[in-house]
mmCIF file of C-alpha atoms in Angstrom:
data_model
loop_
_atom_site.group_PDB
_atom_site.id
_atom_site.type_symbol
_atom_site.label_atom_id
_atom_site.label_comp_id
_atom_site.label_asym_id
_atom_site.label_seq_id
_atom_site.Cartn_x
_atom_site.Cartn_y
_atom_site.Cartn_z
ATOM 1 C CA UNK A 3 -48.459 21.576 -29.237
ATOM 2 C CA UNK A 4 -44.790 21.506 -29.897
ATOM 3 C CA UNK A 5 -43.175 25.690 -29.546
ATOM 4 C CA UNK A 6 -41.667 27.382 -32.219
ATOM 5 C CA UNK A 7 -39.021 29.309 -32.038
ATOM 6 C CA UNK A 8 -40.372 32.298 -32.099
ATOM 7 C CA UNK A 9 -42.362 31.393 -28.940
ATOM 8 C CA UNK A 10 -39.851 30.522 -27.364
ATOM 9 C CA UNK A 11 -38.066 33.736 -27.454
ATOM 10 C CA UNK A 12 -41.283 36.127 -26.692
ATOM 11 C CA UNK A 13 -41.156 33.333 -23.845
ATOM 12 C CA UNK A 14 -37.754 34.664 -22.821
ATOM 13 C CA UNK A 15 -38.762 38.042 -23.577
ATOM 14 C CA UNK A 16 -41.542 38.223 -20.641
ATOM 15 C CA UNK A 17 -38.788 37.238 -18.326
ATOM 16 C CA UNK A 18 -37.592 40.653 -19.315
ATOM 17 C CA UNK A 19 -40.330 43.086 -18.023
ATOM 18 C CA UNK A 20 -38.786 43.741 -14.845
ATOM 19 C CA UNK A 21 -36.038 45.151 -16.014
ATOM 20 C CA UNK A 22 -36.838 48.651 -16.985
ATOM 21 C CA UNK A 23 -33.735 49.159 -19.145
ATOM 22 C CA UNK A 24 -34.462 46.244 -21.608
ATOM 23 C CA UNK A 25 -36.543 48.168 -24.642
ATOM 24 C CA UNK A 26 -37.661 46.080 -27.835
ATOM 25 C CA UNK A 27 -37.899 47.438 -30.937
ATOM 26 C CA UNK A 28 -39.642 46.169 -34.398
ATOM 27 C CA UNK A 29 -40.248 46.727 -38.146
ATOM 28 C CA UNK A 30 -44.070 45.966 -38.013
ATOM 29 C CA UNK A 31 -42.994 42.571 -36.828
ATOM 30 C CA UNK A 32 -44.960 42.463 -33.080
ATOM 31 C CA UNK A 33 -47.286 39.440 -34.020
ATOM 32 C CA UNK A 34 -44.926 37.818 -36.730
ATOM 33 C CA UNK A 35 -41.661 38.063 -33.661
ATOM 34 C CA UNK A 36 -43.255 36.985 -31.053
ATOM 35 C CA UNK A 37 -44.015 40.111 -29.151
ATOM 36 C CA UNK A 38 -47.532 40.910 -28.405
ATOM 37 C CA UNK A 39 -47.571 39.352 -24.966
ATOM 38 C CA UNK A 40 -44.256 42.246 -24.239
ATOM 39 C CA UNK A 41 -46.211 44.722 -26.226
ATOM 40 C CA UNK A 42 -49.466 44.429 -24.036
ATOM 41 C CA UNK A 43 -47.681 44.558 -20.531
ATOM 42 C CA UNK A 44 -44.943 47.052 -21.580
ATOM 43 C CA UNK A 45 -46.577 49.421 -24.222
ATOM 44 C CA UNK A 46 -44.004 52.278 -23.390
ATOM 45 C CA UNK A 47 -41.013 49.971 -23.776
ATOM 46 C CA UNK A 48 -42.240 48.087 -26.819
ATOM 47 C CA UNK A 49 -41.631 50.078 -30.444
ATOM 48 C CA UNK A 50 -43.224 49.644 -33.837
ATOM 49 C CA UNK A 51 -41.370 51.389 -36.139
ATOM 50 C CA UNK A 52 -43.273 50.495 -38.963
ATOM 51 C CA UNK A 53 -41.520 49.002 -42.238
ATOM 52 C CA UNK A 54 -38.162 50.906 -40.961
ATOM 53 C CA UNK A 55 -35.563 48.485 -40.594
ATOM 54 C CA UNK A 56 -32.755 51.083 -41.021
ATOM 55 C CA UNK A 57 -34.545 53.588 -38.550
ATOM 56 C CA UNK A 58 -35.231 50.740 -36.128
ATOM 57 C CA UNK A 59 -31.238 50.118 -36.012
ATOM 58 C CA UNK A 60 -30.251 53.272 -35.569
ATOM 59 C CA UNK A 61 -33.026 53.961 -32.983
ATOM 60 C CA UNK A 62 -31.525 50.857 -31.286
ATOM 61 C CA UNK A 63 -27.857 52.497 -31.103
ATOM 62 C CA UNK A 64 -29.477 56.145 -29.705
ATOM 63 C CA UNK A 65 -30.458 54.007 -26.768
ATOM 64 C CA UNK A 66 -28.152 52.034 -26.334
ATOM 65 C CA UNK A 67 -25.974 55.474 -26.117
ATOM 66 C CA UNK A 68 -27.681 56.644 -23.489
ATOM 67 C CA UNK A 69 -27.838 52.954 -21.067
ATOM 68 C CA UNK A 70 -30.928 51.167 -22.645
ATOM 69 C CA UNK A 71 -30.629 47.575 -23.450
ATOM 70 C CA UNK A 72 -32.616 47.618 -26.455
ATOM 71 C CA UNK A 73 -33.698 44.274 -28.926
ATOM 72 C CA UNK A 74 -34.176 44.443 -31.729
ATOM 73 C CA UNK A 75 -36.364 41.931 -32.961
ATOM 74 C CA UNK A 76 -36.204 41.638 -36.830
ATOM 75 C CA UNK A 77 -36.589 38.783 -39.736
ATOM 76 C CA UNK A 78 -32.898 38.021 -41.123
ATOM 77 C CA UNK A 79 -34.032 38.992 -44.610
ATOM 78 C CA UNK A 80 -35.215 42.253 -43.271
ATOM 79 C CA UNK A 81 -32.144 43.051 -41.485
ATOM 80 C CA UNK A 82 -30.801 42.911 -44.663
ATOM 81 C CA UNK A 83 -31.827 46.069 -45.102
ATOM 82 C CA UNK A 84 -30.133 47.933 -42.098
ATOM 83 C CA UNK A 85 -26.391 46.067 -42.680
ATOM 84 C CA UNK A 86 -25.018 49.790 -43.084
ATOM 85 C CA UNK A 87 -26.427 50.767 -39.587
ATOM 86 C CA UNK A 88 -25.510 47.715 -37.649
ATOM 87 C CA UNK A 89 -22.115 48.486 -38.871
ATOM 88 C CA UNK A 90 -21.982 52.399 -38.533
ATOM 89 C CA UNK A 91 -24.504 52.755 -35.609
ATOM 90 C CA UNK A 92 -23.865 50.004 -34.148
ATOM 91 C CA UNK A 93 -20.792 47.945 -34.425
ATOM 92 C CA UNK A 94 -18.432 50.645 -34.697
ATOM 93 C CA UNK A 95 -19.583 52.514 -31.733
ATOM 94 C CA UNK A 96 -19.289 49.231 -30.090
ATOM 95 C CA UNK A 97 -23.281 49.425 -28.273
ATOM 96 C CA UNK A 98 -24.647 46.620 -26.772
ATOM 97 C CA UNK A 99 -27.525 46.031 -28.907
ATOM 98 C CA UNK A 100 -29.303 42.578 -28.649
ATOM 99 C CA UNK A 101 -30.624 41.537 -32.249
ATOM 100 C CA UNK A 102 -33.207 38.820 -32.205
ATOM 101 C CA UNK A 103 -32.791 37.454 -35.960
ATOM 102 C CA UNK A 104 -36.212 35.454 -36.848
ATOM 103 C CA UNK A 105 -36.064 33.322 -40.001
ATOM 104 C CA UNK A 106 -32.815 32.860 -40.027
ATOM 105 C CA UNK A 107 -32.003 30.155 -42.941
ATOM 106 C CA UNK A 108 -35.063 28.518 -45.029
ATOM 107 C CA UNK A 109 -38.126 29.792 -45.033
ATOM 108 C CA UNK A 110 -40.171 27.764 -47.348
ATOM 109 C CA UNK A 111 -43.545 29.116 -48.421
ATOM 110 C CA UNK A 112 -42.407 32.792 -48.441
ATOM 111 C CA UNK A 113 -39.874 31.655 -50.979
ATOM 112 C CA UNK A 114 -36.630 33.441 -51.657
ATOM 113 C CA UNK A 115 -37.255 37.192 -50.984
ATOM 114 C CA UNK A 116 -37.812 36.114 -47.350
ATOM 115 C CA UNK A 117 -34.985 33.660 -47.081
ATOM 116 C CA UNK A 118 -32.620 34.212 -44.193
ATOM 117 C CA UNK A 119 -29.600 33.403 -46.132
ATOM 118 C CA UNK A 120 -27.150 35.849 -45.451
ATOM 119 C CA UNK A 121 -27.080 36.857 -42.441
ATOM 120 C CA UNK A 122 -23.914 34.564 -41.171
ATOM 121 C CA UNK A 123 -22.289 35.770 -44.009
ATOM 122 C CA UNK A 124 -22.570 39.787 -43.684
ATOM 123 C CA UNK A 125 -22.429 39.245 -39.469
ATOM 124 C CA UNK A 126 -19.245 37.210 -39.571
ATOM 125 C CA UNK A 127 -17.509 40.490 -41.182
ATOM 126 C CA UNK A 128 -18.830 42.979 -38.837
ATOM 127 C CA UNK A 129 -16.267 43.798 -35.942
ATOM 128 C CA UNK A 130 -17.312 44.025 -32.034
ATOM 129 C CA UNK A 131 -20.847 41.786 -33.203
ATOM 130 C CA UNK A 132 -20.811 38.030 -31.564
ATOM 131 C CA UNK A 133 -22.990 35.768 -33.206
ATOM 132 C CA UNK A 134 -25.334 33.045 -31.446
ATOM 133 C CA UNK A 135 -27.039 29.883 -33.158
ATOM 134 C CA UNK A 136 -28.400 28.154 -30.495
ATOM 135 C CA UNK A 137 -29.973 24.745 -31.047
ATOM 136 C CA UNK A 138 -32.884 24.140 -28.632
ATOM 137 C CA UNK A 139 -34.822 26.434 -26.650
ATOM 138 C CA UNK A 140 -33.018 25.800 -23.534
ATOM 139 C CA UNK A 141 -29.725 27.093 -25.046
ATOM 140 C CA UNK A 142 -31.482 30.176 -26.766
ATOM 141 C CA UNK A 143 -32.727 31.466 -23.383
ATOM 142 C CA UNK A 144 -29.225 31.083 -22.527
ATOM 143 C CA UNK A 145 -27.527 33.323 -25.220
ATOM 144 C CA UNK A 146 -29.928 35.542 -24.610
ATOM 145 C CA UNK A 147 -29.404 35.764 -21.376
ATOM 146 C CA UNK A 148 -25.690 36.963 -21.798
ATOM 147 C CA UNK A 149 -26.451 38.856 -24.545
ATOM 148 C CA UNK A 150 -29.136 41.215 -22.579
ATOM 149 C CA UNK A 151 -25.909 41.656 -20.351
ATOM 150 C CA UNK A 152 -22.853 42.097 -23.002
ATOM 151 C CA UNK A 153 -21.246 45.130 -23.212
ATOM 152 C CA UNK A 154 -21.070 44.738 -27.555
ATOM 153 C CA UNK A 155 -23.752 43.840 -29.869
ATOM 154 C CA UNK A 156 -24.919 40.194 -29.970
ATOM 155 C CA UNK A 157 -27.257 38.566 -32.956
ATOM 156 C CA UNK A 158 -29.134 35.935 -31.828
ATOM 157 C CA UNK A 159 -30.180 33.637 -35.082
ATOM 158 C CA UNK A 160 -33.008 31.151 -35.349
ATOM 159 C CA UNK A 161 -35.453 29.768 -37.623
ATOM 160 C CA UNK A 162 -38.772 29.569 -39.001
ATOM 161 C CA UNK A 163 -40.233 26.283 -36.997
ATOM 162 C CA UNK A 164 -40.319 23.541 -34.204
ATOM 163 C CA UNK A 165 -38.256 24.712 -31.524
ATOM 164 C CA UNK A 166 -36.368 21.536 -28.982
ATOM 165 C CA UNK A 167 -36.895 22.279 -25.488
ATOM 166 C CA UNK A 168 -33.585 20.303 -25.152
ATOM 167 C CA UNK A 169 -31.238 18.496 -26.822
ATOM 168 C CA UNK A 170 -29.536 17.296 -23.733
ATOM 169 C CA UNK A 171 -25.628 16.227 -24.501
ATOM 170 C CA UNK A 172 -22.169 18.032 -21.945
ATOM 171 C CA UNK A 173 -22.518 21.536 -20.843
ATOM 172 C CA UNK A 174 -20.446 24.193 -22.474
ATOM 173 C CA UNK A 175 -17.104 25.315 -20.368
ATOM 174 C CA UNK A 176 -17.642 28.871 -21.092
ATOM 175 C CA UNK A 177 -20.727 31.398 -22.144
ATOM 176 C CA UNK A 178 -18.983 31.140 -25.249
ATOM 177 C CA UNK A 179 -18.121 27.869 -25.628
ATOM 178 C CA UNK A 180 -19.414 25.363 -28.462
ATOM 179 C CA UNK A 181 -21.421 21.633 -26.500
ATOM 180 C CA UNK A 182 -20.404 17.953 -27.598
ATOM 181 C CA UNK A 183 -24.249 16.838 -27.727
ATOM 182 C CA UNK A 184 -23.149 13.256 -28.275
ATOM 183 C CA UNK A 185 -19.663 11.781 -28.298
ATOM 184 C CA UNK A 186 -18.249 8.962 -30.212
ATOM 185 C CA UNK A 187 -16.561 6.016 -28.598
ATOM 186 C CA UNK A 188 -13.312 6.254 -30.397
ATOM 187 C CA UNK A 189 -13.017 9.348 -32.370
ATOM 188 C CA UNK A 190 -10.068 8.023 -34.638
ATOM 189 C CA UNK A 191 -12.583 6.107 -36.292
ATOM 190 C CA UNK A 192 -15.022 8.162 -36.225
ATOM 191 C CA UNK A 193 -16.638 11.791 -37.593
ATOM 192 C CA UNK A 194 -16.660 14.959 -36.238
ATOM 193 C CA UNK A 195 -19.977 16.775 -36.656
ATOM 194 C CA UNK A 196 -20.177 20.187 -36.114
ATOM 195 C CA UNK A 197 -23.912 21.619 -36.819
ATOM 196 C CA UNK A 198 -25.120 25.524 -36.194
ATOM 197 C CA UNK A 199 -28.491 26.024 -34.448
ATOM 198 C CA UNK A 200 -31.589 24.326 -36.070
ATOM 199 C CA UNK A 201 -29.110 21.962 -37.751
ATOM 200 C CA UNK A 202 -27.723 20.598 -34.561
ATOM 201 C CA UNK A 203 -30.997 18.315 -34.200
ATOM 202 C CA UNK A 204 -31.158 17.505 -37.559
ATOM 203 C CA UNK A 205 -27.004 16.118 -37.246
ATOM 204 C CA UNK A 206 -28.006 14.062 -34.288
ATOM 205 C CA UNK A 207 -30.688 12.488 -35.906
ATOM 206 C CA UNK A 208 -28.944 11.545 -39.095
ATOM 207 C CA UNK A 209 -25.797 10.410 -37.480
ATOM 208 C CA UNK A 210 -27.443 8.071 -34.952
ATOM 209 C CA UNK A 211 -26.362 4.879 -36.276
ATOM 210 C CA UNK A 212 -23.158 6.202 -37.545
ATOM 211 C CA UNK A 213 -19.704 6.848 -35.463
ATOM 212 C CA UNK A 214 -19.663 10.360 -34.812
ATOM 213 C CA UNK A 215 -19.442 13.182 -32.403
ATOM 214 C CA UNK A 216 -22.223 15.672 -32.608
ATOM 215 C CA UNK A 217 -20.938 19.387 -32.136
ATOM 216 C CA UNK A 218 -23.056 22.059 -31.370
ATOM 217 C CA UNK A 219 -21.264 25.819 -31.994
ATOM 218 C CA UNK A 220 -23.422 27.431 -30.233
ATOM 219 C CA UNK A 221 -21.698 30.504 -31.294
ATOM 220 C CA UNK A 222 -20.483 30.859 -34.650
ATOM 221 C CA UNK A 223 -18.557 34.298 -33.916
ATOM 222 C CA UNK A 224 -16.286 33.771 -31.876
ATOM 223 C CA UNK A 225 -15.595 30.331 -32.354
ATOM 224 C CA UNK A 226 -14.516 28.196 -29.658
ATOM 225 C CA UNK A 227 -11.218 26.972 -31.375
ATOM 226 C CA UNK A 228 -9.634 25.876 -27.980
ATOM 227 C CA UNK A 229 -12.499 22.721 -27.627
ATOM 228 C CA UNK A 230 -12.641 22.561 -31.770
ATOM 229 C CA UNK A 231 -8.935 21.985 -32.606
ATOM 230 C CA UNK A 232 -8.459 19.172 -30.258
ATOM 231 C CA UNK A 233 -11.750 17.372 -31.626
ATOM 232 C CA UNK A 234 -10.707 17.936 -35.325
ATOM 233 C CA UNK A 235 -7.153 16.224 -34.876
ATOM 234 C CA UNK A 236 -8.353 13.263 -33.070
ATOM 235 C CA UNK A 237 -11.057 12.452 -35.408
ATOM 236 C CA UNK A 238 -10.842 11.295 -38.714
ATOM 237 C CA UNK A 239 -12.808 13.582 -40.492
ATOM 238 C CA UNK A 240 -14.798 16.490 -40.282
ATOM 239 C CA UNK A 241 -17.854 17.564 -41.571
ATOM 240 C CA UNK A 242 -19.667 21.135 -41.037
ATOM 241 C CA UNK A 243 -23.479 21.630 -41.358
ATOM 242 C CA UNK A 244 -24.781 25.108 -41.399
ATOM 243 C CA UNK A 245 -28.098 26.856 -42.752
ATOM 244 C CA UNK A 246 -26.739 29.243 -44.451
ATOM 245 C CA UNK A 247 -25.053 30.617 -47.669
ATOM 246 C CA UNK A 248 -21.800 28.568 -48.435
ATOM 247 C CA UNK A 249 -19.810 31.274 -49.655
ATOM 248 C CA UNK A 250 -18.560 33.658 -47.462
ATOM 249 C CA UNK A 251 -20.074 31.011 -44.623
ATOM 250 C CA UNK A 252 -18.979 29.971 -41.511
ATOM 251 C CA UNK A 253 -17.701 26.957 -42.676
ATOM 252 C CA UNK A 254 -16.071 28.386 -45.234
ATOM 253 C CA UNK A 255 -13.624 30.594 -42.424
ATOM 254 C CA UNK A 256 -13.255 27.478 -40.291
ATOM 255 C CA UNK A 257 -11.721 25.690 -43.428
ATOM 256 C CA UNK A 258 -9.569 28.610 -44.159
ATOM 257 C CA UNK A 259 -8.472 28.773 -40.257
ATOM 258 C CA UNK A 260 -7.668 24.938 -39.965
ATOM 259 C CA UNK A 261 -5.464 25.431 -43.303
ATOM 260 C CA UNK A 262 -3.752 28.452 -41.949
ATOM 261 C CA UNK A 263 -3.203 26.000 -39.342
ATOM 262 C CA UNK A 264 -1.231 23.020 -41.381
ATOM 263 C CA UNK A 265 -4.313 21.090 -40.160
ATOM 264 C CA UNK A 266 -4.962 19.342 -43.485
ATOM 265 C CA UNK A 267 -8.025 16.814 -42.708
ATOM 266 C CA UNK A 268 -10.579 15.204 -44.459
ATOM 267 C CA UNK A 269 -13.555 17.965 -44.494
ATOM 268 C CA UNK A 270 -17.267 18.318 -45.917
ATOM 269 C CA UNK A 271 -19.278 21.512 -45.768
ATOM 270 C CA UNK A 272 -22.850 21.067 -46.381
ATOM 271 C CA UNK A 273 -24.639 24.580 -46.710
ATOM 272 C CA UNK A 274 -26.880 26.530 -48.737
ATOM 273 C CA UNK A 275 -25.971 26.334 -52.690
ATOM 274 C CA UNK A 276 -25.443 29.677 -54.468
ATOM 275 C CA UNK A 277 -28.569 30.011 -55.850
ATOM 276 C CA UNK A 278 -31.906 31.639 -54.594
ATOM 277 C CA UNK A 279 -33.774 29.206 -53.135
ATOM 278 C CA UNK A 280 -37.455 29.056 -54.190
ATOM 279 C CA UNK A 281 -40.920 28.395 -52.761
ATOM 280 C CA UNK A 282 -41.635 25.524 -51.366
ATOM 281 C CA UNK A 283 -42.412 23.281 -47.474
ATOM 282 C CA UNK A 284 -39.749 24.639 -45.013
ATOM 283 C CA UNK A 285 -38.952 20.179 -45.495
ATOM 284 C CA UNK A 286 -39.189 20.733 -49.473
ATOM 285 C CA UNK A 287 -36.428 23.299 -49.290
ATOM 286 C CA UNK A 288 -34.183 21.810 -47.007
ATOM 287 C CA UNK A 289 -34.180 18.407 -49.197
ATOM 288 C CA UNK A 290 -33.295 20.289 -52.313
ATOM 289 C CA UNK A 291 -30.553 21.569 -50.381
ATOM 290 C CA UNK A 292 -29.188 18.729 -49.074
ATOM 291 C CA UNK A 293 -29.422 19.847 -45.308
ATOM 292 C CA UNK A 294 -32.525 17.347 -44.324
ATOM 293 C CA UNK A 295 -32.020 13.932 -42.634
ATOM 294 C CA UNK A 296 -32.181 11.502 -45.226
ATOM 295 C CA UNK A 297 -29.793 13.586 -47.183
ATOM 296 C CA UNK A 298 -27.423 14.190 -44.496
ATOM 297 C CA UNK A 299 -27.075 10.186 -43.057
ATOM 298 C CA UNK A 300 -26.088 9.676 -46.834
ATOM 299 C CA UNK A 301 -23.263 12.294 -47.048
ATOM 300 C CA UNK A 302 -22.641 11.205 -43.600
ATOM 301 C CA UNK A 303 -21.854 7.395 -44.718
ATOM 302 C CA UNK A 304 -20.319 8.075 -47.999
ATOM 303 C CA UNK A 305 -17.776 10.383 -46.067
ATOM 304 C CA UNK A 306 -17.385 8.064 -43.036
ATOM 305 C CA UNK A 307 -16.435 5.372 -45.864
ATOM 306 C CA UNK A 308 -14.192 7.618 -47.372
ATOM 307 C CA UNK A 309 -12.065 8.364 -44.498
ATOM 308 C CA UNK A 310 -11.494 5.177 -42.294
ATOM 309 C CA UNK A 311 -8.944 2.908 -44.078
ATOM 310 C CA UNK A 312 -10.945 -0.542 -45.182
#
């Protein structure tokens, strides 16, 4: 069968144990985060703090202070809870703590006290944290990877779900930079896609018999602006697909940047509405919403219409 996402990264975790520095730490979240197969071949490096999220922060940042690489391996709506000490424990001290962010966007069936909404939106604003949303699992082992190593905190988002080995598509130029997964043949009549994470698969498939290049951010903080700026002035429009809250989003600060800019070009952000979004399939949800294929092919046309002169 197909891995999830959360395989994927206890996956990545086990490629961890022989490094006796990295430490992971969890809110009664071992099964549910993928960690028992870390837990029971590292029991003194593995913590269950119980249903602590703030405590399991903070605990993060003590040792990180003292040259642990800890994870912390938390649901996004949990880590709701600890914002206060990722900022003052965390962030501000500037530790390189490595947060594994579960559930990040729709949930479905837990409905909307365990939607990962927010977490794009209250990580964007911290200083010193980088934010990944890798798109396959290929990619996530990747960010990990440099995360384990930064010197700064790094959140790592992904969601509930089917996890792509590998989307294939060009490399990224830099650790940090964003990957054209598919590339249109002349991108003056064409979109410009950019998709975050678990939407990046979703963007290929709907745009497959449509002109468009396929972006994948890969990291949504920073943003690779020296690869995006060229793409968004040669194409004719652009279009951002995130699974996340719309306000305060990161679509919502690329939009503000490209302004800031004079960059004034056709642009669509699809994200989550401003509403709590309730139970439901993971599928369900993500059709209300506007963010599933069907959906996204049609906003895809009518926009593609819209911009190339008839």
């Amino acid at each position: 069968p197909p891995k999830t996402w959360t395989m994927a990264f206890g996956d990545w975790l086990d490629t961890q144990g022989g490094n006796p520095s990295v430490v992971v730490i969890t809110p009664a979240m071992i099964e549910g985060s993928g960690l028992a197969s870390f837990a029971a071949r590292h029991q003194q490096r593995c913590f269950d703090v119980g249903i602590a999220e703030q405590h399991a922060v903070t605990f993060a940042g003590g040792l990180a202070a003292e040259g642990m690489r800890p994870v912390v391996a938390i649901y996004s709506t949990f880590l709701q809870r600890a914002w206060d000490q990722m900022i003052h424990d965390i962030a501000l001290q500037n530790l390189p703590v490595l947060f594994a962010v579960d559930r990040a966007g729709l949930v479905g069936p837990d409905g909307a006290t365990h939607a990962g909404s927010f977490d794009l939106a209250f990580g964007q604003a911290v200083p010193n944290l980088k934010i990944a949303v890798p798109a396959d699992a290929a990619d996530l082992h990747a960010v990990l990877d440099w995360g384990i190593a930064a010197d700064s905190p790094v959140l790592v988002r992904y969601p509930r779900g089917e996890c792509p080995a590998d989307l294939g598509g060009e490399a990224a130029r830099t650790p940090l930079g964003l990957r054209v997964r598919r590339r249109a043949e002349d991108p003056h009549q064409s979109l410009l896609v950019i998709a975050l994470g678990s939407k990046v698969q979703t963007a290929l498939n709907a745009s497959a018999d449509l002109a468009a290049t396929v972006v994948d951010l890969r990291w949504a903080k920073p943003i690779d602006w020296p690869a995006l700026l060229p793409l968004v002035q040669e194409h004719a429009g652009w279009m951002i697909i995130e699974e996340g809250s719309k306000l305060s989003s990161v679509g919502a600060s690329m939009i503000a940047h490209t302004s800031e800019l004079g960059l004034f070009k056709p642009v669509k952000h699809i994200a989550l509405p401003d509403t709590f979004i309730e139970h439901g399939t993971r599928t369900e949800c993500l059709a209300d919403c506007g963010l599933d294929e069907c959906s996204l092919n049609s906003t895809m046309s009518d926009f593609l219409r819209q911009v190339l002169p008839a």
